[in-house]
Amino acid sequence: MVDKYNRNLGKVLYVFCATIILSLLVESKASSEETYKRAVSKNITYQDINSSNQTNELNQTSKKQGVLSVSKGSSQTMSVGPESFTTDINGNIYICDTAGGTIQIFSPRGNYKSEISLDKNIVINDIAVDSAGRIYIYDSIENLLHQFTQDGKTAGRINISSAKIGARGPMHIVGDKIYIIDADQRDILIGKITGNVLAAPSLEELAVLPDIGINAPSGRKYFMEVSGDGAAAVKISGTNNLIRNVKVPVSGVLSATFLKEDKKGNFYVQIERILNGELSLEVYKFDFAGQYVSRIDLTDKDYFFWTVRFMDVDDRENLYQFVPGKDSGKLNIYKK
């Protein structure tokens, strides 16, 4: 009788201990997942440069705090809005006011800070800012890359060969090199920063067809892959050319975009998928080892005007989203 009691007690203790251990593991896993919240959400006013009641006030209106110009097209003309944005090392946000010919700068809290007016002949199609605060503007119409100081003074300009670029993605800076991502997820070298001066790549550098993958500060290359069944994976290659796959823990994926690697080696990917019959836009964060860290759901998806960049990430692990909506822009900043 005592032996039977002891055996039953042992079973109870075993189940109890196993339950405790399992709950601790689940709790540990849940607590290890980072939570991001939308810390900043700002509406940014538009002015339509084709609107008759605003045309006469264009010069005055464009000087108001953080106003962005847009040109809503017709059956004969294309719509033009803010085509890109970026951030600097201090968390300031730079928005391309493509239709207005200016750069609108906002603080890390999303408040209007200043404006840089550029020559009317420069088309502001994309923007990047280096670690020293110098600003780079890509003009895809004239195939030019411009360099400016923080106060908008011209510091350099080079011609770009567009033959390799094709359908372009965003421009980005890695170390002292400036790239444009093409449709095949290759980094096309368009410029170099030599002693703070913008320089064109050499003929030898231009002759090289880059490997598939987007360069990152760690020396890695990242490449996104979406299979026919809606699964997504990040392919990572290092200096030893070894390739590893990191699966994105989600299904029903329509598109996947590599965003950035921060200074800790965390990397971020943007996912578009169908969820409950609707389009869902999400960002997934992984650590340097490829372990899933966090998912950030983006509620604003009204991308009325074309933009080359949906998201940006800084080295403090903050996420920035600028949505060029139909009636106004929306600046969102997500923080842990």
PDB file of N, CA and C in Angstrom, residues 88-123:
ATOM      1  N   ASP A  88      19.340  60.201 -40.024  1.00  0.00           N
ATOM      2  CA  ASP A  88      20.770  60.337 -39.744  1.00  0.00           C
ATOM      3  C   ASP A  88      21.099  59.658 -38.413  1.00  0.00           C
ATOM      4  N   ILE A  89      22.363  59.735 -38.000  1.00  0.00           N
ATOM      5  CA  ILE A  89      22.791  59.015 -36.797  1.00  0.00           C
ATOM      6  C   ILE A  89      22.158  59.570 -35.529  1.00  0.00           C
ATOM      7  N   ASN A  90      21.582  60.766 -35.596  1.00  0.00           N
ATOM      8  CA  ASN A  90      20.938  61.365 -34.428  1.00  0.00           C
ATOM      9  C   ASN A  90      19.429  61.133 -34.400  1.00  0.00           C
ATOM     10  N   GLY A  91      18.909  60.453 -35.410  1.00  0.00           N
ATOM     11  CA  GLY A  91      17.479  60.172 -35.441  1.00  0.00           C
ATOM     12  C   GLY A  91      16.643  61.223 -36.130  1.00  0.00           C
ATOM     13  N   ASN A  92      17.273  62.230 -36.758  1.00  0.00           N
ATOM     14  CA  ASN A  92      16.523  63.197 -37.552  1.00  0.00           C
ATOM     15  C   ASN A  92      16.042  62.528 -38.835  1.00  0.00           C
ATOM     16  N   ILE A  93      14.880  62.971 -39.311  1.00  0.00           N
ATOM     17  CA  ILE A  93      14.272  62.368 -40.497  1.00  0.00           C
ATOM     18  C   ILE A  93      14.308  63.366 -41.644  1.00  0.00           C
ATOM     19  N   TYR A  94      14.759  62.901 -42.811  1.00  0.00           N
ATOM     20  CA  TYR A  94      14.864  63.735 -44.006  1.00  0.00           C
ATOM     21  C   TYR A  94      13.883  63.193 -45.046  1.00  0.00           C
ATOM     22  N   ILE A  95      12.911  64.019 -45.442  1.00  0.00           N
ATOM     23  CA  ILE A  95      11.908  63.585 -46.411  1.00  0.00           C
ATOM     24  C   ILE A  95      12.121  64.319 -47.726  1.00  0.00           C
ATOM     25  N   CYS A  96      12.159  63.557 -48.819  1.00  0.00           N
ATOM     26  CA  CYS A  96      12.299  64.145 -50.154  1.00  0.00           C
ATOM     27  C   CYS A  96      10.985  64.817 -50.554  1.00  0.00           C
ATOM     28  N   ASP A  97      10.993  66.133 -50.628  1.00  0.00           N
ATOM     29  CA  ASP A  97       9.843  66.874 -51.148  1.00  0.00           C
ATOM     30  C   ASP A  97      10.043  66.985 -52.660  1.00  0.00           C
ATOM     31  N   THR A  98       9.819  65.871 -53.351  1.00  0.00           N
ATOM     32  CA  THR A  98      10.188  65.754 -54.760  1.00  0.00           C
ATOM     33  C   THR A  98       9.481  66.789 -55.625  1.00  0.00           C
ATOM     34  N   ALA A  99       8.184  66.968 -55.422  1.00  0.00           N
ATOM     35  CA  ALA A  99       7.430  67.917 -56.241  1.00  0.00           C
ATOM     36  C   ALA A  99       7.772  69.365 -55.911  1.00  0.00           C
ATOM     37  N   GLY A 100       8.228  69.624 -54.692  1.00  0.00           N
ATOM     38  CA  GLY A 100       8.532  70.990 -54.274  1.00  0.00           C
ATOM     39  C   GLY A 100       9.991  71.369 -54.369  1.00  0.00           C
ATOM     40  N   GLY A 101      10.877  70.390 -54.625  1.00  0.00           N
ATOM     41  CA  GLY A 101      12.298  70.688 -54.769  1.00  0.00           C
ATOM     42  C   GLY A 101      12.996  71.017 -53.469  1.00  0.00           C
ATOM     43  N   THR A 102      12.501  70.471 -52.356  1.00  0.00           N
ATOM     44  CA  THR A 102      13.125  70.735 -51.060  1.00  0.00           C
ATOM     45  C   THR A 102      13.339  69.430 -50.296  1.00  0.00           C
ATOM     46  N   ILE A 103      14.136  69.528 -49.246  1.00  0.00           N
ATOM     47  CA  ILE A 103      14.281  68.445 -48.272  1.00  0.00           C
ATOM     48  C   ILE A 103      13.685  68.944 -46.970  1.00  0.00           C
ATOM     49  N   GLN A 104      12.696  68.255 -46.456  1.00  0.00           N
ATOM     50  CA  GLN A 104      12.068  68.634 -45.200  1.00  0.00           C
ATOM     51  C   GLN A 104      12.669  67.781 -44.085  1.00  0.00           C
ATOM     52  N   ILE A 105      13.170  68.436 -43.041  1.00  0.00           N
ATOM     53  CA  ILE A 105      13.868  67.735 -41.961  1.00  0.00           C
ATOM     54  C   ILE A 105      13.029  67.802 -40.683  1.00  0.00           C
ATOM     55  N   PHE A 106      12.866  66.646 -40.037  1.00  0.00           N
ATOM     56  CA  PHE A 106      12.082  66.538 -38.812  1.00  0.00           C
ATOM     57  C   PHE A 106      12.954  65.972 -37.693  1.00  0.00           C
ATOM     58  N   SER A 107      12.617  66.346 -36.471  1.00  0.00           N
ATOM     59  CA  SER A 107      13.376  65.908 -35.302  1.00  0.00           C
ATOM     60  C   SER A 107      13.047  64.458 -34.964  1.00  0.00           C
ATOM     61  N   PRO A 108      13.821  63.841 -34.046  1.00  0.00           N
ATOM     62  CA  PRO A 108      13.506  62.465 -33.626  1.00  0.00           C
ATOM     63  C   PRO A 108      12.123  62.313 -32.998  1.00  0.00           C
ATOM     64  N   ARG A 109      11.505  63.407 -32.596  1.00  0.00           N
ATOM     65  CA  ARG A 109      10.143  63.372 -32.061  1.00  0.00           C
ATOM     66  C   ARG A 109       9.095  63.618 -33.145  1.00  0.00           C
ATOM     67  N   GLY A 110       9.565  63.792 -34.381  1.00  0.00           N
ATOM     68  CA  GLY A 110       8.642  63.988 -35.490  1.00  0.00           C
ATOM     69  C   GLY A 110       8.219  65.415 -35.714  1.00  0.00           C
ATOM     70  N   ASN A 111       8.867  66.370 -35.039  1.00  0.00           N
ATOM     71  CA  ASN A 111       8.526  67.777 -35.204  1.00  0.00           C
ATOM     72  C   ASN A 111       9.358  68.408 -36.317  1.00  0.00           C
ATOM     73  N   TYR A 112       8.736  69.352 -37.026  1.00  0.00           N
ATOM     74  CA  TYR A 112       9.445  70.038 -38.099  1.00  0.00           C
ATOM     75  C   TYR A 112      10.681  70.735 -37.544  1.00  0.00           C
ATOM     76  N   LYS A 113      11.774  70.614 -38.266  1.00  0.00           N
ATOM     77  CA  LYS A 113      13.038  71.183 -37.814  1.00  0.00           C
ATOM     78  C   LYS A 113      13.580  72.233 -38.776  1.00  0.00           C
ATOM     79  N   SER A 114      13.711  71.888 -40.043  1.00  0.00           N
ATOM     80  CA  SER A 114      14.244  72.840 -41.021  1.00  0.00           C
ATOM     81  C   SER A 114      13.953  72.353 -42.430  1.00  0.00           C
ATOM     82  N   GLU A 115      14.327  73.197 -43.387  1.00  0.00           N
ATOM     83  CA  GLU A 115      14.109  72.892 -44.795  1.00  0.00           C
ATOM     84  C   GLU A 115      15.349  73.261 -45.587  1.00  0.00           C
ATOM     85  N   ILE A 116      15.688  72.430 -46.562  1.00  0.00           N
ATOM     86  CA  ILE A 116      16.777  72.740 -47.484  1.00  0.00           C
ATOM     87  C   ILE A 116      16.177  72.852 -48.881  1.00  0.00           C
ATOM     88  N   SER A 117      16.313  74.026 -49.489  1.00  0.00           N
ATOM     89  CA  SER A 117      15.832  74.233 -50.853  1.00  0.00           C
ATOM     90  C   SER A 117      16.967  73.962 -51.827  1.00  0.00           C
ATOM     91  N   LEU A 118      16.706  73.140 -52.824  1.00  0.00           N
ATOM     92  CA  LEU A 118      17.718  72.794 -53.810  1.00  0.00           C
ATOM     93  C   LEU A 118      17.439  73.491 -55.132  1.00  0.00           C
ATOM     94  N   ASP A 119      18.452  73.500 -55.992  1.00  0.00           N
ATOM     95  CA  ASP A 119      18.308  74.067 -57.329  1.00  0.00           C
ATOM     96  C   ASP A 119      17.117  73.423 -58.037  1.00  0.00           C
ATOM     97  N   LYS A 120      16.331  74.242 -58.725  1.00  0.00           N
ATOM     98  CA  LYS A 120      15.104  73.740 -59.357  1.00  0.00           C
ATOM     99  C   LYS A 120      15.376  72.699 -60.436  1.00  0.00           C
ATOM    100  N   ASN A 121      16.616  72.634 -60.930  1.00  0.00           N
ATOM    101  CA  ASN A 121      16.951  71.654 -61.961  1.00  0.00           C
ATOM    102  C   ASN A 121      17.279  70.274 -61.387  1.00  0.00           C
ATOM    103  N   ILE A 122      17.381  70.176 -60.064  1.00  0.00           N
ATOM    104  CA  ILE A 122      17.680  68.896 -59.420  1.00  0.00           C
ATOM    105  C   ILE A 122      16.378  68.184 -59.075  1.00  0.00           C
ATOM    106  N   VAL A 123      16.230  66.974 -59.560  1.00  0.00           N
ATOM    107  CA  VAL A 123      15.062  66.157 -59.227  1.00  0.00           C
ATOM    108  C   VAL A 123      15.432  65.262 -58.045  1.00  0.00           C
TER     109      VAL A 123
END
